[in-house]
Amino acid sequence: MRFRETLCDGKMLYIYCPEGTLISIQFSQYGYSLSEHHMCGTMDTSFKDYSQGNGDRNCYLSNTLDVLLKMCQEKRRCQLRVKVKTFTTLSDPCPNRTKLLEVAYQCRPTEFHRNLACEDEQITLTCRRSSRIVVYYAKFRHFPSTKTNCSKPESYSLHS
């Protein structure tokens, strides 16, 4: 499942993933867009300049994804204040404008199980009541009769 957060300057971003899962940042951008300026409930003083063709209509910081990956990726919890200083040590590239942070993320499992069955065999997949089964990869292929590759299921963990 993919989650999306949209926050204005000054707000706190809180990302939380349940036990057994970790944050996986999929997309992020922080900046100003003329088409989205109304989302933060402010009318920037510079808006009239935009509508008359003066100034940039869009202004985004280019390293937002890198910052969020460094701060949140593969953690269970993450929080940060939405402000220019969170994303850059340089000067504000779009001063006097209320900016917006957009983040899309998933909570990915930390453990994966592998099941293998030979032809005409069945596999039963089970999980705890509060969990879900997600098939990450499935493949059917034929092995020569001299080579049997039907081994016991294995478990994989992202973190030890």
Coordinates of N, CA and C in Angstrom, one line a residue:
M1 N 0.8 -1.2 0.0 CA 0.0 0.0 0.0 C 0.9 1.2 0.0
R2 N 0.5 2.2 -0.8 CA 1.3 3.5 -0.9 C 0.6 4.6 -0.2
F3 N 1.3 5.3 0.6 CA 0.7 6.5 1.4 C 1.3 7.8 0.8
R4 N 0.5 8.8 0.9 CA 0.9 10.1 0.4 C 0.6 11.2 1.4
E5 N 1.6 12.0 1.7 CA 1.4 13.2 2.6 C 1.7 14.4 1.9
T6 N 0.9 15.5 2.2 CA 1.1 16.8 1.6 C 1.1 17.8 2.7
L7 N 2.2 18.5 3.0 CA 2.2 19.4 4.1 C 2.8 20.8 3.7
C8 N 2.3 21.8 4.4 CA 2.8 23.2 4.2 C 4.0 23.5 5.1
D9 N 4.7 24.5 4.8 CA 5.8 25.0 5.6 C 5.3 25.2 7.1
G10 N 6.2 24.8 8.0 CA 6.0 24.9 9.4 C 5.3 23.7 10.0
K11 N 4.7 22.8 9.2 CA 4.0 21.6 9.8 C 5.1 20.5 10.0
M12 N 4.7 19.5 10.8 CA 5.5 18.4 11.1 C 5.1 17.2 10.2
L13 N 6.0 16.5 9.6 CA 5.8 15.3 8.9 C 6.0 14.2 9.9
Y14 N 5.1 13.3 10.0 CA 5.2 12.1 10.9 C 4.9 10.9 10.0
I15 N 5.9 10.0 9.9 CA 5.7 8.8 9.1 C 5.9 7.6 10.1
Y16 N 5.0 6.7 10.2 CA 5.1 5.6 11.1 C 4.7 4.3 10.3
C17 N 5.5 3.3 10.4 CA 5.2 2.0 9.8 C 5.0 0.9 11.0
P18 N 4.1 0.0 10.8 CA 3.9 -1.0 11.9 C 5.1 -1.9 12.0
E19 N 5.1 -2.6 13.1 CA 6.1 -3.6 13.4 C 6.3 -4.6 12.3
G20 N 7.5 -4.9 11.9 CA 7.7 -5.9 10.9 C 7.8 -5.2 9.5
T21 N 7.7 -3.9 9.5 CA 7.8 -3.1 8.2 C 8.7 -1.9 8.4
L22 N 9.2 -1.4 7.3 CA 10.1 -0.2 7.3 C 9.7 0.7 6.3
I23 N 10.0 2.0 6.4 CA 9.7 3.1 5.5 C 10.5 2.9 4.2
S24 N 9.8 3.0 3.1 CA 10.4 3.1 1.8 C 9.9 4.3 1.0
I25 N 10.7 5.3 0.9 CA 10.3 6.6 0.3 C 10.3 6.3 -1.2
Q26 N 9.1 6.7 -1.8 CA 8.9 6.4 -3.3 C 9.1 7.7 -4.1
F27 N 8.7 8.9 -3.5 CA 8.7 10.1 -4.2 C 8.7 11.3 -3.2
S28 N 9.3 12.4 -3.6 CA 9.2 13.5 -2.7 C 9.6 14.8 -3.5
Q29 N 8.9 15.9 -3.2 CA 9.3 17.2 -3.8 C 8.9 18.3 -2.8
Y30 N 9.7 19.3 -2.7 CA 9.4 20.4 -1.8 C 9.6 21.7 -2.6
G31 N 8.6 22.6 -2.6 CA 8.8 23.9 -3.3 C 7.4 24.6 -3.4
Y32 N 7.4 25.4 -4.5 CA 6.2 26.2 -4.7 C 5.8 26.0 -6.1
S33 N 4.5 25.8 -6.3 CA 3.9 25.7 -7.6 C 2.7 26.7 -7.7
L34 N 2.6 27.4 -8.8 CA 1.5 28.4 -8.9 C 0.2 27.6 -8.9
S35 N 0.1 26.4 -9.5 CA -1.1 25.7 -9.5 C -1.6 25.1 -8.1
E36 N -0.6 25.1 -7.2 CA -0.9 24.5 -5.9 C -0.8 25.5 -4.7
H37 N -0.6 26.8 -5.0 CA -0.4 27.8 -4.0 C -1.5 27.9 -3.0
H38 N -2.7 27.6 -3.4 CA -3.9 27.7 -2.6 C -4.0 26.6 -1.5
M39 N -3.2 25.5 -1.7 CA -3.3 24.4 -0.7 C -2.9 24.7 0.7
C40 N -2.1 25.7 0.8 CA -1.6 26.1 2.2 C -2.4 27.2 2.8
G41 N -3.5 27.6 2.1 CA -4.4 28.6 2.7 C -3.8 30.0 2.7
T42 N -2.8 30.3 2.0 CA -2.2 31.6 2.0 C -2.2 32.1 0.5
M43 N -2.3 33.4 0.4 CA -2.1 34.1 -0.9 C -0.8 34.8 -0.8
D44 N 0.2 34.3 -1.4 CA 1.5 34.9 -1.3 C 1.5 36.3 -1.9
T45 N 2.2 37.2 -1.3 CA 2.3 38.6 -1.7 C 2.8 38.7 -3.2
S46 N 3.6 37.8 -3.6 CA 4.1 37.8 -4.9 C 3.2 37.2 -6.0
F47 N 2.0 36.7 -5.6 CA 1.2 36.0 -6.5 C 0.8 36.9 -7.7
K48 N 0.5 38.2 -7.4 CA 0.1 39.1 -8.5 C 1.2 39.2 -9.6
D49 N 2.5 39.1 -9.1 CA 3.6 39.2 -10.1 C 3.6 37.9 -11.0
Y50 N 3.2 36.8 -10.4 CA 3.1 35.6 -11.3 C 2.0 35.7 -12.3
S51 N 0.9 36.2 -11.9 CA -0.3 36.2 -12.8 C 0.0 37.2 -13.9
Q52 N 0.9 38.2 -13.7 CA 1.2 39.2 -14.7 C 2.4 38.7 -15.5
G53 N 2.9 37.5 -15.3 CA 4.0 36.9 -16.1 C 5.4 37.2 -15.5
N54 N 5.5 37.8 -14.3 CA 6.8 38.1 -13.7 C 7.1 37.0 -12.7
G55 N 8.4 36.5 -12.8 CA 8.8 35.5 -11.8 C 8.5 34.1 -12.3
D56 N 9.1 33.2 -11.6 CA 8.9 31.8 -11.9 C 7.6 31.3 -11.4
R57 N 6.9 30.4 -12.2 CA 5.6 29.9 -11.7 C 5.9 28.7 -10.8
N58 N 7.0 28.0 -11.0 CA 7.3 26.8 -10.2 C 8.7 26.9 -9.6
C59 N 8.9 26.5 -8.4 CA 10.2 26.6 -7.7 C 10.3 25.4 -6.8
Y60 N 11.2 24.4 -7.1 CA 11.3 23.2 -6.3 C 12.8 23.1 -6.0
L61 N 13.1 22.6 -4.8 CA 14.4 22.2 -4.4 C 14.7 20.8 -5.0
S62 N 15.9 20.7 -5.5 CA 16.2 19.5 -6.3 C 16.6 18.3 -5.4
N63 N 17.0 18.5 -4.2 CA 17.6 17.4 -3.4 C 16.6 16.9 -2.3
T64 N 15.3 17.2 -2.4 CA 14.4 16.8 -1.4 C 14.3 15.3 -1.2
L65 N 14.3 14.5 -2.3 CA 14.3 13.1 -2.2 C 15.5 12.5 -1.5
D66 N 16.7 13.1 -1.8 CA 17.9 12.6 -1.2 C 17.9 12.9 0.4
V67 N 17.3 14.0 0.8 CA 17.2 14.3 2.2 C 16.3 13.4 2.9
L68 N 15.1 13.1 2.3 CA 14.2 12.2 2.9 C 14.7 10.8 3.0
L69 N 15.4 10.3 1.9 CA 16.0 9.0 1.9 C 17.0 8.9 3.1
K70 N 17.8 9.9 3.3 CA 18.8 9.9 4.4 C 18.2 9.9 5.7
M71 N 17.1 10.7 5.9 CA 16.4 10.8 7.2 C 15.4 9.7 7.6
C72 N 14.8 9.1 6.5 CA 13.7 8.2 6.8 C 13.8 6.8 6.3
Q73 N 14.5 6.6 5.2 CA 14.5 5.3 4.5 C 14.9 4.2 5.5
E74 N 14.2 3.1 5.4 CA 14.4 1.9 6.2 C 14.4 2.1 7.7
K75 N 13.6 3.0 8.1 CA 13.3 3.2 9.6 C 11.8 3.0 9.8
R76 N 11.5 2.7 11.1 CA 10.1 2.5 11.4 C 9.3 3.8 11.6
R77 N 10.0 4.8 12.1 CA 9.4 6.1 12.4 C 10.3 7.2 11.9
C78 N 9.7 8.3 11.5 CA 10.5 9.4 11.0 C 9.6 10.7 11.2
Q79 N 10.3 11.7 11.7 CA 9.6 13.0 11.8 C 10.5 14.1 11.4
L80 N 10.0 15.1 10.8 CA 10.8 16.3 10.5 C 9.9 17.5 10.3
R81 N 10.4 18.7 10.5 CA 9.7 19.9 10.3 C 9.8 20.3 8.9
V82 N 8.7 20.7 8.3 CA 8.7 21.1 6.9 C 9.2 22.6 6.8
K83 N 10.4 22.8 6.4 CA 11.0 24.2 6.3 C 12.2 24.1 5.3
V84 N 12.6 25.3 4.8 CA 13.7 25.3 3.9 C 15.0 24.7 4.5
K85 N 15.3 25.1 5.8 CA 16.5 24.6 6.4 C 16.6 23.1 6.5
T86 N 15.5 22.4 6.5 CA 15.5 21.0 6.5 C 16.1 20.4 5.3
F87 N 15.9 21.1 4.1 CA 16.2 20.6 2.8 C 17.4 21.2 2.2
T88 N 17.9 22.4 2.7 CA 19.1 23.0 2.1 C 19.7 23.9 3.1
T89 N 21.1 24.0 3.0 CA 21.8 25.0 3.9 C 22.0 26.3 3.1
L90 N 21.6 26.3 1.8 CA 21.8 27.5 1.0 C 20.6 28.4 1.2
S91 N 20.6 29.5 0.5 CA 19.5 30.4 0.7 C 18.2 29.9 0.0
D92 N 17.1 30.4 0.4 CA 15.8 30.0 0.0 C 15.6 30.3 -1.5
P93 N 15.5 29.3 -2.4 CA 15.4 29.5 -3.8 C 14.0 30.2 -4.2
C94 N 13.0 30.1 -3.4 CA 11.8 30.8 -3.7 C 11.3 31.6 -2.4
P95 N 12.0 32.7 -2.1 CA 11.7 33.5 -0.9 C 10.3 34.1 -1.0
N96 N 9.7 34.3 0.2 CA 8.4 35.0 0.3 C 7.3 34.1 -0.3
R97 N 7.5 32.8 -0.4 CA 6.5 32.0 -0.9 C 6.3 30.8 0.0
T98 N 5.0 30.5 0.4 CA 4.8 29.3 1.2 C 5.0 28.1 0.4
K99 N 5.8 27.2 0.8 CA 6.1 26.0 0.0 C 5.4 24.8 0.6
L100 N 5.4 23.7 -0.2 CA 4.6 22.5 0.0 C 5.5 21.3 -0.1
L101 N 5.4 20.4 0.9 CA 6.2 19.1 0.8 C 5.2 18.0 0.4
E102 N 5.6 17.3 -0.6 CA 4.8 16.1 -1.0 C 5.7 14.9 -0.9
V103 N 5.2 13.8 -0.2 CA 5.9 12.6 0.1 C 5.0 11.4 -0.2
A104 N 5.5 10.5 -1.0 CA 4.8 9.2 -1.2 C 5.8 8.1 -0.6
Y105 N 5.2 7.2 0.2 CA 6.0 6.2 0.8 C 5.2 4.9 1.0
Q106 N 5.9 3.8 1.2 CA 5.3 2.5 1.5 C 5.9 2.0 2.8
C107 N 5.2 1.1 3.4 CA 5.7 0.3 4.6 C 6.0 -1.1 4.0
R108 N 7.3 -1.4 3.8 CA 7.7 -2.6 3.3 C 8.1 -3.6 4.3
P109 N 7.7 -4.9 4.1 CA 8.1 -5.9 5.1 C 9.6 -6.1 5.3
T110 N 10.0 -6.4 6.5 CA 11.4 -6.7 6.8 C 11.8 -8.1 6.6
E111 N 10.8 -9.0 6.4 CA 11.1 -10.4 6.3 C 10.3 -11.0 5.1
F112 N 11.0 -11.8 4.3 CA 10.3 -12.4 3.2 C 10.5 -13.9 3.3
H113 N 9.5 -14.7 2.9 CA 9.5 -16.1 2.9 C 9.5 -16.6 1.5
R114 N 10.2 -17.7 1.2 CA 10.2 -18.3 -0.2 C 9.6 -19.7 -0.1
N115 N 8.7 -19.9 -1.0 CA 8.1 -21.3 -1.1 C 8.4 -21.8 -2.5
L116 N 8.6 -23.1 -2.6 CA 8.8 -23.7 -3.9 C 8.1 -25.0 -3.9
A117 N 7.4 -25.3 -5.0 CA 6.7 -26.6 -5.2 C 7.0 -27.1 -6.6
C118 N 7.1 -28.4 -6.6 CA 7.3 -29.1 -7.9 C 5.9 -29.3 -8.6
E119 N 5.9 -29.7 -9.8 CA 4.7 -29.9 -10.6 C 3.7 -30.8 -9.8
D120 N 2.5 -30.4 -9.9 CA 1.4 -31.2 -9.3 C 1.4 -31.1 -7.7
E121 N 2.2 -30.3 -7.2 CA 2.2 -30.1 -5.7 C 1.5 -28.8 -5.4
Q122 N 1.0 -28.6 -4.2 CA 0.3 -27.4 -3.8 C 1.1 -26.7 -2.7
I123 N 1.0 -25.4 -2.7 CA 1.6 -24.6 -1.6 C 0.5 -24.0 -0.8
T124 N 0.5 -24.0 0.5 CA -0.4 -23.3 1.3 C 0.3 -22.1 2.0
L125 N -0.2 -21.0 1.7 CA 0.3 -19.7 2.3 C -0.5 -19.3 3.4
T126 N 0.1 -19.0 4.6 CA -0.6 -18.6 5.8 C 0.2 -17.4 6.4
C127 N -0.6 -16.6 7.1 CA 0.0 -15.5 7.9 C -0.8 -15.2 9.1
R128 N -0.2 -14.4 10.0 CA -1.0 -14.0 11.2 C -2.2 -13.2 10.8
R129 N -3.2 -13.2 11.7 CA -4.4 -12.5 11.4 C -4.3 -11.1 11.0
S130 N -3.4 -10.4 11.6 CA -3.2 -8.9 11.4 C -2.3 -8.6 10.2
S131 N -1.8 -9.7 9.5 CA -0.9 -9.5 8.4 C -1.5 -9.8 7.1
R132 N -0.7 -9.5 6.0 CA -1.2 -9.8 4.7 C -0.2 -10.6 3.9
I133 N -0.7 -11.3 2.9 CA 0.3 -12.0 2.1 C 0.4 -11.2 0.8
V134 N 1.6 -10.9 0.4 CA 2.0 -10.2 -0.8 C 2.9 -11.1 -1.6
V135 N 2.5 -11.5 -2.8 CA 3.3 -12.3 -3.7 C 4.2 -11.3 -4.4
Y136 N 5.5 -11.4 -4.1 CA 6.5 -10.5 -4.7 C 6.9 -11.0 -6.0
Y137 N 7.0 -12.3 -6.2 CA 7.5 -12.8 -7.4 C 7.0 -14.3 -7.5
A138 N 6.5 -14.6 -8.7 CA 6.1 -16.0 -9.0 C 6.6 -16.4 -10.4
K139 N 7.0 -17.6 -10.5 CA 7.5 -18.1 -11.8 C 7.3 -19.6 -11.9
F140 N 6.9 -20.0 -13.0 CA 6.8 -21.5 -13.3 C 7.8 -21.8 -14.4
R141 N 8.7 -22.8 -14.1 CA 9.6 -23.2 -15.1 C 9.9 -24.7 -15.0
H142 N 10.3 -25.2 -16.1 CA 10.5 -26.7 -16.2 C 12.0 -27.0 -15.9
F143 N 12.3 -28.0 -15.1 CA 13.6 -28.4 -14.8 C 13.7 -29.8 -15.5
P144 N 14.9 -30.1 -16.0 CA 15.1 -31.5 -16.6 C 14.9 -32.5 -15.5
S145 N 14.4 -33.7 -15.9 CA 14.0 -34.7 -14.9 C 15.2 -35.1 -14.0
T146 N 16.4 -34.9 -14.6 CA 17.6 -35.3 -13.8 C 18.0 -34.3 -12.7
K147 N 17.4 -33.1 -12.8 CA 17.7 -32.1 -11.8 C 16.5 -31.7 -11.0
T148 N 16.5 -32.0 -9.8 CA 15.4 -31.6 -8.9 C 15.8 -30.4 -8.1
N149 N 15.0 -29.4 -8.1 CA 15.3 -28.2 -7.4 C 14.2 -27.9 -6.4
C150 N 13.6 -28.9 -5.8 CA 12.5 -28.7 -4.9 C 13.1 -28.8 -3.5
S151 N 13.6 -27.7 -3.0 CA 14.2 -27.6 -1.7 C 13.2 -27.1 -0.7
K152 N 13.6 -27.1 0.6 CA 12.7 -26.5 1.6 C 12.6 -25.0 1.5
P153 N 11.5 -24.5 2.0 CA 11.3 -23.0 1.9 C 12.4 -22.3 2.8
E154 N 12.8 -21.1 2.4 CA 13.7 -20.3 3.1 C 13.1 -19.0 3.5
S155 N 13.7 -18.4 4.5 CA 13.3 -17.1 5.0 C 14.4 -16.1 4.7
Y156 N 14.0 -14.9 4.4 CA 15.0 -13.8 4.2 C 14.6 -12.6 5.0
S157 N 15.6 -12.0 5.6 CA 15.4 -10.9 6.5 C 16.2 -9.7 6.0
L158 N 15.6 -8.5 5.9 CA 16.4 -7.4 5.4 C 17.3 -6.9 6.5
H159 N 17.0 -7.1 7.7 CA 17.9 -6.6 8.8 C 18.1 -7.7 9.8
S160 N 19.3 -7.9 10.3 CA 19.5 -8.9 11.3 C 19.5 -8.4 12.7

